[in-house]
PDB file of C-alpha atoms and ligand atoms in Angstrom:
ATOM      1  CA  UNK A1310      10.934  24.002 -32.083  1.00  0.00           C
ATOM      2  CA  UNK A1311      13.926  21.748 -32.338  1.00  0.00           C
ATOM      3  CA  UNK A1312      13.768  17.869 -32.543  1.00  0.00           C
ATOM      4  CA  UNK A1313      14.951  17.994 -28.114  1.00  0.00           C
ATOM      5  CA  UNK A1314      12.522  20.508 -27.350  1.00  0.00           C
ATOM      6  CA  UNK A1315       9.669  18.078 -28.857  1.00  0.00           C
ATOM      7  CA  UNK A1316      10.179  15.323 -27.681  1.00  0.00           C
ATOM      8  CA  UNK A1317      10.633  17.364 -24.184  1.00  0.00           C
ATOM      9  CA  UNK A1318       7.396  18.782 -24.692  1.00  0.00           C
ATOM     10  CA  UNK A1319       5.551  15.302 -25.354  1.00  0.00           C
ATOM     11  CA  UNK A1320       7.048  14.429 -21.896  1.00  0.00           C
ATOM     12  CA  UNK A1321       5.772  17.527 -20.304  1.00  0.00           C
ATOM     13  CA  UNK A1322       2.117  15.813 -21.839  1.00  0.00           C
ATOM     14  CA  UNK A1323       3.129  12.459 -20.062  1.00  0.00           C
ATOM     15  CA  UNK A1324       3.873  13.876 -16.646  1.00  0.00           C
ATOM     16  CA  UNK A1325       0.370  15.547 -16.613  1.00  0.00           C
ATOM     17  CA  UNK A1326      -1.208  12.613 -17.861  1.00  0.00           C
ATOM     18  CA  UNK A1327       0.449  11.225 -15.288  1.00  0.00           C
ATOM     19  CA  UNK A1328      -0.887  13.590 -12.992  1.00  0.00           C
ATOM     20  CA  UNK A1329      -4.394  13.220 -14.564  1.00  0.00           C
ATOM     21  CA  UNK A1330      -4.126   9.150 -14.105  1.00  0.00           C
ATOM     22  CA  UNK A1331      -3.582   9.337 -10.279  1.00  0.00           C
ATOM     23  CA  UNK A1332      -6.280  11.798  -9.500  1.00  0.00           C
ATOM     24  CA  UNK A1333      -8.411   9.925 -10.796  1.00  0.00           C
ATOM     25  CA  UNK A1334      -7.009   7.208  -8.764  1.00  0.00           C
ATOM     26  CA  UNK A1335      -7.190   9.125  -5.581  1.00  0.00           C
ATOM     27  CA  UNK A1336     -11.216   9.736  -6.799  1.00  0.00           C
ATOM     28  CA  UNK A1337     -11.572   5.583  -6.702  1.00  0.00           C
ATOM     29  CA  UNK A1338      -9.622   5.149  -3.630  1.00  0.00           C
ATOM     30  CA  UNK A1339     -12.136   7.818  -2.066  1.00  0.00           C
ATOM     31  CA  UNK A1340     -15.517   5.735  -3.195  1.00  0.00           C
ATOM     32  CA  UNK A1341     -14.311   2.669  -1.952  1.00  0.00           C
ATOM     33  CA  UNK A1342     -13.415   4.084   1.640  1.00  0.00           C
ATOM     34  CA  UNK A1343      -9.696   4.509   1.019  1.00  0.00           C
ATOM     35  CA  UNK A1344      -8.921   7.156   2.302  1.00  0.00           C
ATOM     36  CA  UNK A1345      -5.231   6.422   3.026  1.00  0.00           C
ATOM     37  CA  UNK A1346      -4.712   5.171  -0.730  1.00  0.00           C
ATOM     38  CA  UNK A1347      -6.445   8.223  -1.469  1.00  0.00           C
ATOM     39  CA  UNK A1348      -4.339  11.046   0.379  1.00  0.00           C
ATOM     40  CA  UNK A1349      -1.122   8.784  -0.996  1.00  0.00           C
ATOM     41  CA  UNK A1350      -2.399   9.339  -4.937  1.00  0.00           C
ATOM     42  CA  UNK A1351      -3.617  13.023  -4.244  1.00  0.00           C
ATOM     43  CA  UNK A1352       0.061  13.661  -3.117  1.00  0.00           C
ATOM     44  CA  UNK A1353       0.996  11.922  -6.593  1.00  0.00           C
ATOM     45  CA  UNK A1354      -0.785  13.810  -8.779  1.00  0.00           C
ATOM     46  CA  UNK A1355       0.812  17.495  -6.571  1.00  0.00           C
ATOM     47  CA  UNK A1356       3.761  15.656  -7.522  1.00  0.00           C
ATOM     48  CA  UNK A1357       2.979  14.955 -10.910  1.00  0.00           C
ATOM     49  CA  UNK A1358       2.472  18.353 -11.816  1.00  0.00           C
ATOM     50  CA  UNK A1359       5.644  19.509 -10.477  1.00  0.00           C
ATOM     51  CA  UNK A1360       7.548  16.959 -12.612  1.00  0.00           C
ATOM     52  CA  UNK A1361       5.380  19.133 -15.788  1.00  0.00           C
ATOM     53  CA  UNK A1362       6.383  22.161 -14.381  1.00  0.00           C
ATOM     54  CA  UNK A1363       9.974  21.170 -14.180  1.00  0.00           C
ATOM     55  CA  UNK A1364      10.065  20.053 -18.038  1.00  0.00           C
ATOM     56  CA  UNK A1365       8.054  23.415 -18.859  1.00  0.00           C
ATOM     57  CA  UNK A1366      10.709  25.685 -17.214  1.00  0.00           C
ATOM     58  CA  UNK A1367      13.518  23.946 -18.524  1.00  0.00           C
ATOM     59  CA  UNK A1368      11.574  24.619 -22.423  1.00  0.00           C
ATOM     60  CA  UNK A1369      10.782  28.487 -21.650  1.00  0.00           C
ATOM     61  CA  UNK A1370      14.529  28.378 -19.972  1.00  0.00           C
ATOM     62  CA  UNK A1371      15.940  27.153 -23.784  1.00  0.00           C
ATOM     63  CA  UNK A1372      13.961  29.759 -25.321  1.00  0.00           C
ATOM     64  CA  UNK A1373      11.373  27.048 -26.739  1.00  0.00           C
ATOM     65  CA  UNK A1374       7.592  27.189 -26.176  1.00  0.00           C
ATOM     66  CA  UNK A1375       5.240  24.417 -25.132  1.00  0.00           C
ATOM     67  CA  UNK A1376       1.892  23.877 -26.453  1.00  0.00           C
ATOM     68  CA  UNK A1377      -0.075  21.658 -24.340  1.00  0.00           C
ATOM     69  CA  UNK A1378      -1.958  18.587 -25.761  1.00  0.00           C
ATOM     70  CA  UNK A1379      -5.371  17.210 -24.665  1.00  0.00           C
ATOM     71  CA  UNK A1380      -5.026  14.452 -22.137  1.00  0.00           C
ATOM     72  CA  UNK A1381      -6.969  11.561 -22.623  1.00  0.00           C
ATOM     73  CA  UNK A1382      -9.771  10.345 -20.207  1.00  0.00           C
ATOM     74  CA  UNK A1383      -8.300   8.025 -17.551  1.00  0.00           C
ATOM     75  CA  UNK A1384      -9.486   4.835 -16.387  1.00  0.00           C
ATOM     76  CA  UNK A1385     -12.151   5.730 -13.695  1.00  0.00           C
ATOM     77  CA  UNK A1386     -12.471   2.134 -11.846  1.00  0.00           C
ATOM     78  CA  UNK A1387      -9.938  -0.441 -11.368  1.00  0.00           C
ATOM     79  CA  UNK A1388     -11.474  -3.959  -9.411  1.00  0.00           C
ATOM     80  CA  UNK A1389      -9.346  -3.868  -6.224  1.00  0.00           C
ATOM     81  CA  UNK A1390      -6.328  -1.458  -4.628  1.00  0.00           C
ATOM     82  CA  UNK A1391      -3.664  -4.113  -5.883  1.00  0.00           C
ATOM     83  CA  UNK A1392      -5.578  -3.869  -9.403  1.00  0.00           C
ATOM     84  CA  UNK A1393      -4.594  -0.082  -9.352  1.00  0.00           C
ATOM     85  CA  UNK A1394      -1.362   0.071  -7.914  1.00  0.00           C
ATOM     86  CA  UNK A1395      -0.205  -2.780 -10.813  1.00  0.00           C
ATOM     87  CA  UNK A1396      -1.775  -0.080 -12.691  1.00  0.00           C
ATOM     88  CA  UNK A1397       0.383   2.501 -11.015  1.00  0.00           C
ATOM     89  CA  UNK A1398       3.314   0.790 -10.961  1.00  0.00           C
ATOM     90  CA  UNK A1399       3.161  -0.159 -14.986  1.00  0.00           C
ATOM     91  CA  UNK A1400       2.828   3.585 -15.891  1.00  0.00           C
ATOM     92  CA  UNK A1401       6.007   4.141 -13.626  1.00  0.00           C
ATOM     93  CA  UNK A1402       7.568   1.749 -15.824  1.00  0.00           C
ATOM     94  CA  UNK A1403       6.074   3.298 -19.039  1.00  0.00           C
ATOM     95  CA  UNK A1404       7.301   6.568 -17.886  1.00  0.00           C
ATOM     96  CA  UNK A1405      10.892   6.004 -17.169  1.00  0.00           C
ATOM     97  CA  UNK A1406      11.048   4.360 -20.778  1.00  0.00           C
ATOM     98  CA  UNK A1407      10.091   8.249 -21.796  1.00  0.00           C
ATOM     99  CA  UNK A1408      13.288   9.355 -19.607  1.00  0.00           C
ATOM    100  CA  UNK A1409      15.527   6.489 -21.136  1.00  0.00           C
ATOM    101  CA  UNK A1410      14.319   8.016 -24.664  1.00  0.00           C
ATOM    102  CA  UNK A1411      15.151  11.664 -23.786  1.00  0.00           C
ATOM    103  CA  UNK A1412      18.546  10.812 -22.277  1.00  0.00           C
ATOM    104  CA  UNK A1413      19.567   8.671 -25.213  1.00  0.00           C
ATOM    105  CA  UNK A1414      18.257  11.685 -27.698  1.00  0.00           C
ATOM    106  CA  UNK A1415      20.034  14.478 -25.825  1.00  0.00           C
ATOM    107  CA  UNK A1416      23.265  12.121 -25.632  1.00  0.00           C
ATOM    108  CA  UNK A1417      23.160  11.518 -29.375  1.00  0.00           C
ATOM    109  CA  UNK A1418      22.705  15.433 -30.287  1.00  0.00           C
ATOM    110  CA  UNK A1419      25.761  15.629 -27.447  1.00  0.00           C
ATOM    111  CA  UNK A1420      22.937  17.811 -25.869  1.00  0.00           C
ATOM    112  CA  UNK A1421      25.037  18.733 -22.316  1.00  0.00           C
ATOM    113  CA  UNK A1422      22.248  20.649 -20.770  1.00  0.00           C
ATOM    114  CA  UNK A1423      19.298  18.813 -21.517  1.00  0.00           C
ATOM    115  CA  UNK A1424      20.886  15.263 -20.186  1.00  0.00           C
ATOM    116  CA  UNK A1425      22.126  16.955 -17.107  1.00  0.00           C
ATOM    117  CA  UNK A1426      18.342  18.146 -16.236  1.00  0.00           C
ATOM    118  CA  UNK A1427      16.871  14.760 -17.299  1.00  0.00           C
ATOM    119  CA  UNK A1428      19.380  13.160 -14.641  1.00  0.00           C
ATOM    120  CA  UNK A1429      17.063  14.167 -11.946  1.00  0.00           C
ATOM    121  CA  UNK A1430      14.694  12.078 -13.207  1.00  0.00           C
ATOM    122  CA  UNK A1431      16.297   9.331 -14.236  1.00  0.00           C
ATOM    123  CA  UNK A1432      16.484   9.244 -10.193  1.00  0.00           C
ATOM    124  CA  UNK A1433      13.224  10.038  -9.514  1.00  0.00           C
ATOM    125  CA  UNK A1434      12.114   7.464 -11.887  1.00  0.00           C
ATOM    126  CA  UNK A1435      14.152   4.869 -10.030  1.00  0.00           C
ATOM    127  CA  UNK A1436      12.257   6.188  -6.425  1.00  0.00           C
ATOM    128  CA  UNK A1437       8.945   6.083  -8.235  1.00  0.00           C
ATOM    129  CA  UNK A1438       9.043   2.661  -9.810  1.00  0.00           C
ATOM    130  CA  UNK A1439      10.688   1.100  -6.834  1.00  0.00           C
ATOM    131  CA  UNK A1440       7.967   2.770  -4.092  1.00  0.00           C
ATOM    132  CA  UNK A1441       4.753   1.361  -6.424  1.00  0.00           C
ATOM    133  CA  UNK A1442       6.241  -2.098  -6.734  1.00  0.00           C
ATOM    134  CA  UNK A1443       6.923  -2.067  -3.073  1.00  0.00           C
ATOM    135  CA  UNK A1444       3.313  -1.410  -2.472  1.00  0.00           C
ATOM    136  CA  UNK A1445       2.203  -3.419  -4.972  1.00  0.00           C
ATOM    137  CA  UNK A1446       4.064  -6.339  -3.126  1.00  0.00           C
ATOM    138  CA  UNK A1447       2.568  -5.308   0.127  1.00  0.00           C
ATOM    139  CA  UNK A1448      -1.229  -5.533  -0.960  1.00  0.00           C
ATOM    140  CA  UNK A1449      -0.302  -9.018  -2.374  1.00  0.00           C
ATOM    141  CA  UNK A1450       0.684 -10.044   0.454  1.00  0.00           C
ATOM    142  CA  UNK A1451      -2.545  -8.487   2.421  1.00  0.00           C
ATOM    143  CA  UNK A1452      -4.378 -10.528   0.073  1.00  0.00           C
ATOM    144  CA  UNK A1453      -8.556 -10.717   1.261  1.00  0.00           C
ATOM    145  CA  UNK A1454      -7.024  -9.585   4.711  1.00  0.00           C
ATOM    146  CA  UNK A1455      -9.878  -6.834   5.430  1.00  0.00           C
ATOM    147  CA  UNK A1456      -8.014  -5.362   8.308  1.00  0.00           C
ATOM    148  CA  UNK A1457      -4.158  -5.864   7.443  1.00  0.00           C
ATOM    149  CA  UNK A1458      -5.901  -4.130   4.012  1.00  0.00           C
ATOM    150  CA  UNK A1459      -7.159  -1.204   6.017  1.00  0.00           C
ATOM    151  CA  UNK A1460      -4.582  -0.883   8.773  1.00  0.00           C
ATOM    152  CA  UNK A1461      -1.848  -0.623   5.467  1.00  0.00           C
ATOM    153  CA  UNK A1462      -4.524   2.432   4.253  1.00  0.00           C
ATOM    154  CA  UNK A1463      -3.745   4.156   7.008  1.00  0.00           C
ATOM    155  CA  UNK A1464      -0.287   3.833   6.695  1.00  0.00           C
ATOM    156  CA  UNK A1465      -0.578   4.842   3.305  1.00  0.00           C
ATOM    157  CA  UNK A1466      -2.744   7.943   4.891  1.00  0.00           C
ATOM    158  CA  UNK A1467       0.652   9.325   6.320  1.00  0.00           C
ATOM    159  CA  UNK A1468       1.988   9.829   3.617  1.00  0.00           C
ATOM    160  CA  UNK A1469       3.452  14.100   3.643  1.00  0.00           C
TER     161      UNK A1469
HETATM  162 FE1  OFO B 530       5.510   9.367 -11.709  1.00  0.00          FE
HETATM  163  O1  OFO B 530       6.988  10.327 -12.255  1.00  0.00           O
HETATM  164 FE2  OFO B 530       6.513  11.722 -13.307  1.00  0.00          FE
HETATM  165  O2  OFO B 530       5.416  10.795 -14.466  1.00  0.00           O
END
């Protein structure tokens, strides 16, 4: 496998970690009674997996093979919703530094292809970091408000 299709495999082992990280998410938000936060995370990790899937395609596409690594155990509690969506939010971050890596890589090996897929998620990256910092800003503002804090679940809930 060629020095691009690594490093695009280790990202196809960050988007399902990813994916791992907000399931288990979605399992906290469902013991503490969030159900809205829950649904919201449970759509994350769907989407998670298709951001793996994408990477994987584009791998078999180039003729390369992945080999899947073992994901580590994610955090299973976090002390409040705003504690996890931080959380959330600063894997977002984390994650778009992967992107920034890949683009630079496949602009250095003037690696057409590759950067052209990777712009889609140098978008989505944008979308992703800028929706968990927006909720991350509402739950601050909720603060100990029980039933602004519930009321936003539900919003969260609608999530499609
Ligand atoms: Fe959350 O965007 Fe992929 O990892």
């Amino acid at each position: 496998m060629n020095k691009m299709l690594k490093a695009l495999n280790k990202q196809v082992y960050e988007e399902l970690a990813s994916a791992y990280l907000y399931l288990s998410m979605n399992t906290y938000f469902k013991a503490e009674g969030f159900d809205g936060m829950a649904n919201w995370m449970y759509k994350q990790w769907k989407e998670e997996i298709s951001h793996a899937g994408k990477i994987s395609e584009y791998i078999n596409d180039r003729g390369g093979r992945v080999e899947l690594e073992a994901l580590p155990k994610p955090q299973v509690n976090w002390s409040s919703p705003l504690a996890a969506f931080k959380a959330a939010y600063k894997h977002e971050r984390h994650i778009s530094s992967c992107i920034h890596k890949l683009v630079e890589l496949a602009r250095k090996d003037g690696d057409l292809p590759t950067e052209n897929m990777l712009a889609w998620f140098v978008s989505e990256q944008v979308e992703e970091e800028a929706t968990a910092m927006d909720i991350v800003d509402k739950l601050e503002k909720i603060g100990d408000n029980i039933s602004a804090l519930y009321m936003y679940d539900s919003l969260l809930g609608q999530r499609e």
